[in-house]
Coordinates of C-alpha atoms in Angstrom, one line a residue:
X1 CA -22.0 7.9 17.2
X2 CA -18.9 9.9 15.8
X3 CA -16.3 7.8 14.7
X4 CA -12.8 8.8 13.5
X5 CA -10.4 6.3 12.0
X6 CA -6.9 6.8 12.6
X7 CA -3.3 5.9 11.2
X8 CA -0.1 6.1 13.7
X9 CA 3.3 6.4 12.7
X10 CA 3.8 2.2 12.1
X11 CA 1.4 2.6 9.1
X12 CA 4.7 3.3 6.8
X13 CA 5.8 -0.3 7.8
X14 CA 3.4 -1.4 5.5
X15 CA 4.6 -0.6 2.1
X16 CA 4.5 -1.4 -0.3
X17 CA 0.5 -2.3 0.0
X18 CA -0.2 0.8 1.6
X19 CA 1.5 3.6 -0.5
X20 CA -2.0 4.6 -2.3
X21 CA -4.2 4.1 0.6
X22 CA -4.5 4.2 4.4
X23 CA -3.8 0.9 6.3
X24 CA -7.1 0.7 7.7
X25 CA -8.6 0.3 4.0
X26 CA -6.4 -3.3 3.5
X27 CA -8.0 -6.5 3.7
X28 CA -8.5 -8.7 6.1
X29 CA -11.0 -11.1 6.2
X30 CA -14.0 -10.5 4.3
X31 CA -13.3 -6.6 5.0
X32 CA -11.4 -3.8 5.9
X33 CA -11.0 -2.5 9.5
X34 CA -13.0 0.5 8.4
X35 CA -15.6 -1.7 6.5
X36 CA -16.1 -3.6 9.7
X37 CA -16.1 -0.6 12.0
X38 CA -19.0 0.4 9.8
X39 CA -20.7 -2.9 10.3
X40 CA -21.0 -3.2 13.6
X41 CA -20.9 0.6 15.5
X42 CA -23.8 2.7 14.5
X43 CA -22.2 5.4 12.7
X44 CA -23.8 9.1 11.9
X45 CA -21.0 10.6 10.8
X46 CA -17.2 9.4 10.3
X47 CA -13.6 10.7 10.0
X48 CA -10.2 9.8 9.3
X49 CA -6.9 10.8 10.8
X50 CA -4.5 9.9 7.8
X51 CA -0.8 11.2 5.9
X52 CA -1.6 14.3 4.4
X53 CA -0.5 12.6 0.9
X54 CA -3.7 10.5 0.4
X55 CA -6.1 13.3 1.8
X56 CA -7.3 14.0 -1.6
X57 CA -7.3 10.7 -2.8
X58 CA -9.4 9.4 0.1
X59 CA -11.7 12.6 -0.4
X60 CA -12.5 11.4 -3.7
X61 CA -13.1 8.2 -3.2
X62 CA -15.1 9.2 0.6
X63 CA -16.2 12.6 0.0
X64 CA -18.8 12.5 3.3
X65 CA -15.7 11.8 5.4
X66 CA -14.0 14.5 7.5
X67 CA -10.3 14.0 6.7
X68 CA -7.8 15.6 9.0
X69 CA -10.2 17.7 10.4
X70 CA -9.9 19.4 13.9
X71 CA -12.4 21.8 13.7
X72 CA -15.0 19.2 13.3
X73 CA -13.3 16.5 16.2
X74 CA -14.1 19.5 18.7
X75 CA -18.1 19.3 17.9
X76 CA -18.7 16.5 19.7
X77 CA -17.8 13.7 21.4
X78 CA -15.8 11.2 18.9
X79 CA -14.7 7.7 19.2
X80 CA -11.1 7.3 18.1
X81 CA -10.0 4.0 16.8
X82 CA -6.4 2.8 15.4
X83 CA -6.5 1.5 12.0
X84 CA -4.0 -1.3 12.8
X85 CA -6.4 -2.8 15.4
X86 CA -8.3 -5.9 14.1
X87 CA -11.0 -6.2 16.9
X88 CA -12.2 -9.3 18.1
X89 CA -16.0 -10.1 17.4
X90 CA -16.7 -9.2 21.3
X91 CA -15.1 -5.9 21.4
X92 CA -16.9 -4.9 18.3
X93 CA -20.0 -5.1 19.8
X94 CA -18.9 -3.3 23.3
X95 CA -17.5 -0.5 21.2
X96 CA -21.1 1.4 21.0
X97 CA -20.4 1.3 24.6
X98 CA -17.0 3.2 25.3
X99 CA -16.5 5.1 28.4
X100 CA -15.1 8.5 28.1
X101 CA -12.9 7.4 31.1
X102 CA -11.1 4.9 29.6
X103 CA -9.0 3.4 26.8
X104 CA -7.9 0.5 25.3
X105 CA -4.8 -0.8 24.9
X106 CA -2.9 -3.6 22.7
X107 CA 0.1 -3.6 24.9
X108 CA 1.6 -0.3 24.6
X109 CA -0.3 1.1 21.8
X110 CA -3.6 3.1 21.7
X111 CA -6.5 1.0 19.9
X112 CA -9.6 3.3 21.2
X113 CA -10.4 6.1 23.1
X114 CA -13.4 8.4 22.8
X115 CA -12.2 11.8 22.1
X116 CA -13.8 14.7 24.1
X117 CA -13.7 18.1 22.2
X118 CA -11.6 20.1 24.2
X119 CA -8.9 17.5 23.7
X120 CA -9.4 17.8 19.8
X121 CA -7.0 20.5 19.6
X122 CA -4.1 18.7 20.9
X123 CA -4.3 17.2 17.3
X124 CA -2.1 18.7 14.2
X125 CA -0.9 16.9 11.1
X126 CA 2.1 16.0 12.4
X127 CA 2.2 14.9 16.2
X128 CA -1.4 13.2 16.5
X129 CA 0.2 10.3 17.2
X130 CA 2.0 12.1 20.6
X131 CA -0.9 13.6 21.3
X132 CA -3.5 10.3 21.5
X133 CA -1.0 9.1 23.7
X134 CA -0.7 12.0 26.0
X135 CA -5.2 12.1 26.0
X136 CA -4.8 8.3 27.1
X137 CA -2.1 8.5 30.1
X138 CA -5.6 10.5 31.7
X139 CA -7.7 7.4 31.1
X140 CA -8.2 4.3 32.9
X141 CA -6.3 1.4 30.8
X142 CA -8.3 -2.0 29.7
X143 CA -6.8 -4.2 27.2
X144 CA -8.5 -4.3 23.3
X145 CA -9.5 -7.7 22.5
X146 CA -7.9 -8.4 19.1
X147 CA -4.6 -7.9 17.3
X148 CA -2.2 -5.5 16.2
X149 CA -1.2 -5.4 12.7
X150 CA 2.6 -4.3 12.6
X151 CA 3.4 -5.3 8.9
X152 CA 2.0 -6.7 5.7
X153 CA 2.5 -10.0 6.7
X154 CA 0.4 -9.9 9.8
X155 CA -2.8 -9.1 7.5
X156 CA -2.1 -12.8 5.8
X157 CA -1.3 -14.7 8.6
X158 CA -4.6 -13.1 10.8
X159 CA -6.6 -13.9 6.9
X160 CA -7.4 -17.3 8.1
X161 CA -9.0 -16.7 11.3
X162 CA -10.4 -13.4 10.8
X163 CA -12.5 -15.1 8.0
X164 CA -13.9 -17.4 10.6
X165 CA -14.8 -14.6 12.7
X166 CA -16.3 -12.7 10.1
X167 CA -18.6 -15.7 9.1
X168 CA -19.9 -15.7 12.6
X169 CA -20.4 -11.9 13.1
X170 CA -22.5 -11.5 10.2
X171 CA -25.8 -13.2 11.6
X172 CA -27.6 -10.7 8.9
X173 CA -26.3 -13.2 6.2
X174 CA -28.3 -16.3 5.6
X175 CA -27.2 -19.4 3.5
X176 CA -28.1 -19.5 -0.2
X177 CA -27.1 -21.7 -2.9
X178 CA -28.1 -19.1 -6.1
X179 CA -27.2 -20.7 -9.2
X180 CA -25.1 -23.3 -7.3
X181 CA -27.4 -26.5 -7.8
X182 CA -24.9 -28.3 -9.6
X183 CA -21.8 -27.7 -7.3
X184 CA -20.5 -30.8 -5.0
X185 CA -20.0 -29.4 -1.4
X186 CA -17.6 -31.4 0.6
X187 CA -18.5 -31.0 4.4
X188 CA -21.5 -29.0 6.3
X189 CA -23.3 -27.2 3.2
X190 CA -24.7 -24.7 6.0
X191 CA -20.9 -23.0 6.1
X192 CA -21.6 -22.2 2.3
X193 CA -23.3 -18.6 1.2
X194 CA -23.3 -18.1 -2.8
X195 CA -25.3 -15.0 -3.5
X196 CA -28.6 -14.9 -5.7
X197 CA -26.3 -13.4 -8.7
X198 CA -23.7 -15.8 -8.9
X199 CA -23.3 -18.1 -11.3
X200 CA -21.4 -21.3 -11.0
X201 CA -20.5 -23.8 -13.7
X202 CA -21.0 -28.0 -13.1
X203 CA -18.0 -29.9 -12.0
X204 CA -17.4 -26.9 -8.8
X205 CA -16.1 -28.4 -5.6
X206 CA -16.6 -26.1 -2.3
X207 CA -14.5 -27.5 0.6
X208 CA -16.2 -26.8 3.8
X209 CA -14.8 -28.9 6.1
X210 CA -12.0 -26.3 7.8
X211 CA -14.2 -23.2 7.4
X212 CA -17.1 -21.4 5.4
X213 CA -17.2 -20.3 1.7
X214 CA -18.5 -17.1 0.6
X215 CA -19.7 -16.4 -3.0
X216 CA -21.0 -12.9 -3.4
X217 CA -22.8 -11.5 -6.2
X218 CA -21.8 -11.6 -9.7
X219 CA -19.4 -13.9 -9.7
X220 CA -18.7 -16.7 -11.7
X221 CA -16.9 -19.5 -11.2
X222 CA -15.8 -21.8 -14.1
X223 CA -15.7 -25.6 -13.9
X224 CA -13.3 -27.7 -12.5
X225 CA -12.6 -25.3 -10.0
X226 CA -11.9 -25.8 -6.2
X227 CA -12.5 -23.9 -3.5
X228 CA -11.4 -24.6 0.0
X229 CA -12.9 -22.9 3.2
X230 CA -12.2 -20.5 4.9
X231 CA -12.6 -18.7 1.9
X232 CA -14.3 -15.3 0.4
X233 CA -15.0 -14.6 -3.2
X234 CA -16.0 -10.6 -3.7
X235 CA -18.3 -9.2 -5.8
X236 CA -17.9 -10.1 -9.8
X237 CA -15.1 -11.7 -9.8
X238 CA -14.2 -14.7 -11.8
X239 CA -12.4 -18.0 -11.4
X240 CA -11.0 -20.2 -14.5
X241 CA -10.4 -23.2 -13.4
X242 CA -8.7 -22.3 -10.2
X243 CA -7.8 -24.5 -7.0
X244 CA -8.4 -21.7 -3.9
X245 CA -6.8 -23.0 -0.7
X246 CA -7.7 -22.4 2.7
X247 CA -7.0 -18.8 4.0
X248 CA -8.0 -16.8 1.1
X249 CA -9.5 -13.6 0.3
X250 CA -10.1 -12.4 -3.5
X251 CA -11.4 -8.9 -3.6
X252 CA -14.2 -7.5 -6.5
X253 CA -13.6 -8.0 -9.6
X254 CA -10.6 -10.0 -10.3
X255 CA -9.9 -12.7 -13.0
X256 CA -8.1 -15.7 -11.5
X257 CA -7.0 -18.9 -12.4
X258 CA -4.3 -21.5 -10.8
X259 CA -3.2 -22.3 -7.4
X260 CA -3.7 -19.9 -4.5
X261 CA -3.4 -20.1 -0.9
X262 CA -3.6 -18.0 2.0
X263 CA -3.4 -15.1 0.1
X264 CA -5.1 -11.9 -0.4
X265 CA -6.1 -10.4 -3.4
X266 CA -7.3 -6.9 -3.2
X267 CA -9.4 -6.1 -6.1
X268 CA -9.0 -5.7 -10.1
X269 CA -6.3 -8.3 -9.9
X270 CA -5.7 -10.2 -13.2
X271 CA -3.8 -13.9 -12.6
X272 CA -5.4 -15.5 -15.4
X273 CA -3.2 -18.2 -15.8
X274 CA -1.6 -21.2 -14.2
X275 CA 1.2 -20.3 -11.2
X276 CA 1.1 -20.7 -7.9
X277 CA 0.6 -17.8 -5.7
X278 CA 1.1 -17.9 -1.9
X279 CA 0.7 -16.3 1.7
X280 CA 1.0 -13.2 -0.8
X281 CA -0.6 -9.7 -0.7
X282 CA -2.1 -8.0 -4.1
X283 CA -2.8 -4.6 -4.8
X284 CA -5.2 -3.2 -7.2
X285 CA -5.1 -3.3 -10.8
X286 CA -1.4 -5.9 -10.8
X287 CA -1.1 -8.1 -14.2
X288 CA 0.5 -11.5 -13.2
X289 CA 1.7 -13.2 -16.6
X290 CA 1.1 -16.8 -17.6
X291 CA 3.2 -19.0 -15.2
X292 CA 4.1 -16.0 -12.4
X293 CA 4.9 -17.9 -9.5
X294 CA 6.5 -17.3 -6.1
X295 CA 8.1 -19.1 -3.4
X296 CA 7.1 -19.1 0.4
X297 CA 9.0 -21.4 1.9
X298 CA 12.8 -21.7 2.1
X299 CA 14.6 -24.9 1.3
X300 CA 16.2 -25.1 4.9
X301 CA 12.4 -24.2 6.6
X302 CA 14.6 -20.7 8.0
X303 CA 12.2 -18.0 8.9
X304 CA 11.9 -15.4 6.6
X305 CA 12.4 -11.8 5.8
X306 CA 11.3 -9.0 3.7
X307 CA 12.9 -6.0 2.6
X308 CA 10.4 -3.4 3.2
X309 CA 11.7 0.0 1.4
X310 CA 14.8 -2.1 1.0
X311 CA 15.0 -2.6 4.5
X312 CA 15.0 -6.9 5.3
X313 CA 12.6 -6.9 8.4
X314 CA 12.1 -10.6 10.3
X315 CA 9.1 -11.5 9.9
X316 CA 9.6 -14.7 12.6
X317 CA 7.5 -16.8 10.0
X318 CA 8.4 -19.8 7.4
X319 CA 5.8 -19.1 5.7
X320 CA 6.0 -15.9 3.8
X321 CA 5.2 -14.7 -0.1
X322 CA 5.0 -11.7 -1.9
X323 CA 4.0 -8.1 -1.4
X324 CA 3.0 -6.5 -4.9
X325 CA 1.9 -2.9 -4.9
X326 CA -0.6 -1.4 -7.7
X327 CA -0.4 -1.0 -11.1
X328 CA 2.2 -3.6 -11.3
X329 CA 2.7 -6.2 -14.2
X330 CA 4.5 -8.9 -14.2
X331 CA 5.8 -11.3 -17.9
X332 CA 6.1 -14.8 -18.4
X333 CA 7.4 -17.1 -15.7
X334 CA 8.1 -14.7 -13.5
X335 CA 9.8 -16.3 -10.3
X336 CA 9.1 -14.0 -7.1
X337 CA 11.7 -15.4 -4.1
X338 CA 10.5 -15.9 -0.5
X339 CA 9.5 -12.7 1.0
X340 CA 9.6 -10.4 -1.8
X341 CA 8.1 -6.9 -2.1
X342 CA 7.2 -5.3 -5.4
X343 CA 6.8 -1.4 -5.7
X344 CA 4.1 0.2 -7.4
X345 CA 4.0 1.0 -11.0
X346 CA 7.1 -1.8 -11.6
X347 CA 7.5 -3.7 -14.5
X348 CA 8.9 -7.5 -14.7
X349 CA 10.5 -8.5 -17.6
X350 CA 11.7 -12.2 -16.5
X351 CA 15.2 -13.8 -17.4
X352 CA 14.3 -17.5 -16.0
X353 CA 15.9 -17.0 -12.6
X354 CA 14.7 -15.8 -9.2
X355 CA 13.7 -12.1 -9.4
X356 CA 15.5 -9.5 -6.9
X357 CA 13.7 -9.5 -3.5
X358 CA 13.1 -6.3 -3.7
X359 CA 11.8 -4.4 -6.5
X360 CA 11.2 -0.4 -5.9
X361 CA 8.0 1.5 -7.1
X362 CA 8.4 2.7 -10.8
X363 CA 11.1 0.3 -11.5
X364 CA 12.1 -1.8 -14.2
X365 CA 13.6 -5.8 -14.2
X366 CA 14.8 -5.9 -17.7
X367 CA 17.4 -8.2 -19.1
X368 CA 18.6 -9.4 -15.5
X369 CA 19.1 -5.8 -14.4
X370 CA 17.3 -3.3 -12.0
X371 CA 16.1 -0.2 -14.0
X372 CA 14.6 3.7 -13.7
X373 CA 14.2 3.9 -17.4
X374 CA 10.1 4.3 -17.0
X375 CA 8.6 7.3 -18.6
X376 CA 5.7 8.2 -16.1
X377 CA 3.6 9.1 -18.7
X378 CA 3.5 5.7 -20.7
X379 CA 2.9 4.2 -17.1
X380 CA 0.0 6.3 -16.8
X381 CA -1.9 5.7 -19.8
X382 CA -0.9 1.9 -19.5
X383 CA -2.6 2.6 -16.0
X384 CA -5.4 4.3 -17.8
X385 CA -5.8 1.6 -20.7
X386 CA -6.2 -1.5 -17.6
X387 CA -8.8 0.8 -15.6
X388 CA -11.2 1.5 -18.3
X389 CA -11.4 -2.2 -19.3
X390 CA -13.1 -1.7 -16.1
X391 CA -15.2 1.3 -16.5
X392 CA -12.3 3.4 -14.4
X393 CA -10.0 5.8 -15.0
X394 CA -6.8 7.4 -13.1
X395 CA -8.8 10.4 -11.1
X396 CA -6.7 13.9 -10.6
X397 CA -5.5 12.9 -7.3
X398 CA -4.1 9.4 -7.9
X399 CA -2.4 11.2 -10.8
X400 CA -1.1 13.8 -8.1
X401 CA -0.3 11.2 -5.7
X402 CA 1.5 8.9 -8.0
X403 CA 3.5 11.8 -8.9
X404 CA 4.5 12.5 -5.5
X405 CA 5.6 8.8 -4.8
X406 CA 7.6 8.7 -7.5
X407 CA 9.8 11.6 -6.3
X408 CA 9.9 10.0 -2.8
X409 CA 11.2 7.3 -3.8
X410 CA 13.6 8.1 -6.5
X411 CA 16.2 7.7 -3.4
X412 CA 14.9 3.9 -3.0
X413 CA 15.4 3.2 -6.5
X414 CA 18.8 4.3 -6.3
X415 CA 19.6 2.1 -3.8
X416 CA 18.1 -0.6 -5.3
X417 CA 19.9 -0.8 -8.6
X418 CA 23.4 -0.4 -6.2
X419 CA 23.0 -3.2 -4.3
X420 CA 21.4 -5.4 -7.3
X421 CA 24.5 -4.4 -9.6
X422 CA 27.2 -5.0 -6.6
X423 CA 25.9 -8.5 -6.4
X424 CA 25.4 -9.5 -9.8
X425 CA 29.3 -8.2 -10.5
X426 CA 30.3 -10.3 -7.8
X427 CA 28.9 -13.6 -9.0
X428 CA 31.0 -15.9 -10.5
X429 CA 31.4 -16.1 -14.1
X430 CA 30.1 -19.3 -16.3
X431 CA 32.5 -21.9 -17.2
X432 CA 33.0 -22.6 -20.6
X433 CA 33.0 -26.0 -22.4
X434 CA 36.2 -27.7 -22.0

């Protein structure tokens, strides 16, 4: 089967985490929405329908995927498939299966349709979107089991859940306790898999009893460390001393310690150190500084909302943390608010009070003030310097990208350190000593 991958318009409604990639490579679960395309429809070849600014990017890090590319949609037959649909485990499995005279639906939006040729030129760069809609009015509507992912929230609040479901779809998994022997399990020790190659430390608690826990390889996890399912721990990662709550996903290779929960942590994240994070979404390659915590929960139990681009969107949840995008570092004690999102390339220099709520890409938090005053330059060779701790470096077209991003957003920046200046002048002044 040909399978393309696409992103509509509502994939800018989840910035920050998606400025450096396409929404359907964010976690969810134990995977992506591509990953778990992958895994369950038997793919030959693959495409992506994505914004022209990541097309080099992407080709770098895919280069066998066909990336914007009409010519090759109108070779063949080609299942379409919307990158903000998180099937259910049924529909996976019936997607091998489309019919070419019908489409599904999550309400009013496309999930999947299978693309004939001739209709493959009815897609450009910048009305794909109108045209998928106009290819499904001629098909036959059924509803896509599963949900639609509108925001950066919805990816943590579906984290719990779609862990469960991906423990059960992968029946090519067996349990394994690897170098476990000395951990304590706390409920059915079936719902735990620890890879071969990991390597666990006495004293290790795995908490089975509201879902599985999945190790994979290379990791290590230090003593005195908890770890409550549903839970996955990617490839090579490490936890010091670190209590995992229920509803977490920690990407490859990060370096974690202190209280989580329901929170996803891409990949390459460093939070070393005590502080609580929660129902919070990290990018790649963020430094969180001894005692970084944030809030997500109001005192009053309100719902919440988040200022995406600067913009507060409802979020019609309580519960609700932080949204940091890549490259972002964070000092001591930093205090995140409820519902705050974090640019790219920032930098937060603390002052012992709540940080702003929102916090642009390339800006600065420095002695209680909003700044631009970030040479790109030094950010990319900090960028650099964190990667190849790794074995990474910044390619040509992350450089390019990042460039690109910081000239769309200079606007948002602007804007930012307005508003942020307007309320700090109108705060009261501090009463002296009588």
């Amino acid at each position: 089967m040909r399978l393309a991958i696409f992103e509509d318009r509502s994939a800018l409604q989840f910035a920050p985490i998606s400025l450096l990639r396409p929404v359907f490579e964010l976690l969810c679960g134990q995977l992506s929405v591509r990953e778990r395309l992958f895994r369950s429809v038997p793919t030959a070849e693959w495409g992506v329908l994505i914004r022209p600014a990541l097309a080099e990017v992407y080709a770098e890090q895919h280069p066998e995927a066909r990336i914007n590319d009409a010519i090759w949609l109108s070779e063949a037959p080609t299942l379409l498939i919307n990158g903000r649909w998180l099937p259910s485990n049924a529909e996976l499995g019936r997607l091998a299966h489309v019919s070419p005279d019908t489409v599904g639906m999550m309400g009013e939006t496309v999930a999947y349709l299978l693309l004939e040729p001739e209709e493959a030129a009815l897609l450009t760069t910048d009305a794909w979107d109108d045209a998928i809609q106009k290819i499904a009015s001629t098909r036959k509507s059924v509803v896509a089991e599963g949900v639609e992912l509108q925001y950066p929230w919805d990816l943590v609040n579906q984290n719990r859940s779609q862990l469960l479901a991906d423990f059960t779809f992968d029946q090519s998994a067996h349990p394994s306790m690897g170098d476990a022997r000395n951990l304590t399990i706390v409920g059915p020790p079936e719902m735990v898999r620890v890879a071969a190659s990991a390597e666990i430390d006495p004293f290790v608690v795995l908490d089975t009893r509201q879902g599985p826990v999945v190790i994979e390889e290379d990791a290590t996890i230090q003593a005195f460390t908890r770890i409550e399912g549903p839970a996955y721990i990617g490839k090579g990662t490490r936890l010091f001393r670190a209590n995992l709550k229920a509803g977490t996903t920690v990407g490859p290779y990060c370096r974690l310690g202190g209280e989580i929960e329901e929170s996803i942590l891409h990949g390459y994240v460093n939070k070393y150190h005590d502080g609580f994070l929660g129902h919070s979404y990290v990018c790649p390659w963020v430094n969180l500084g001894a005692q970084t915590s944030n809030s997500d929960l109001k005192n009053d139990y309100s719902e919440v909302k988040v200022p995406l681009a600067g913009i507060p969107v409802e979020t019609q949840s309580v519960k609700v943390g932080c949204f940091i995008g890549d490259h972002t570092k964070t000092g001591l004690n930093s205090l995140f608010n409820t519902g705050t999102s974090v640019g790219v390339m920032s930098m937060v220099l603390p002052t012992g009070e709540l940080l702003p709520k929102h916090l642009p890409s390339f800006s600065r938090f420095w002695l209680g003030r909003i700044d631009c005053q970030i040479n790109l330059s030094d950010l990319f060779q900090l960028a650099e310097y964190s990667m190849q701790r790794r074995g990474l470096s910044l390619s040509a077209g992350q450089r390019k990208l990042l460039v690109s991003l910081f000239d769309e957003t200079s606007e948002e920046r602007e804007q930012a350190i307005r508003w942020w200046d307007k309320k700090q002048a109108a705060r009261p002044a501090p009463q002296s000593a009588s």
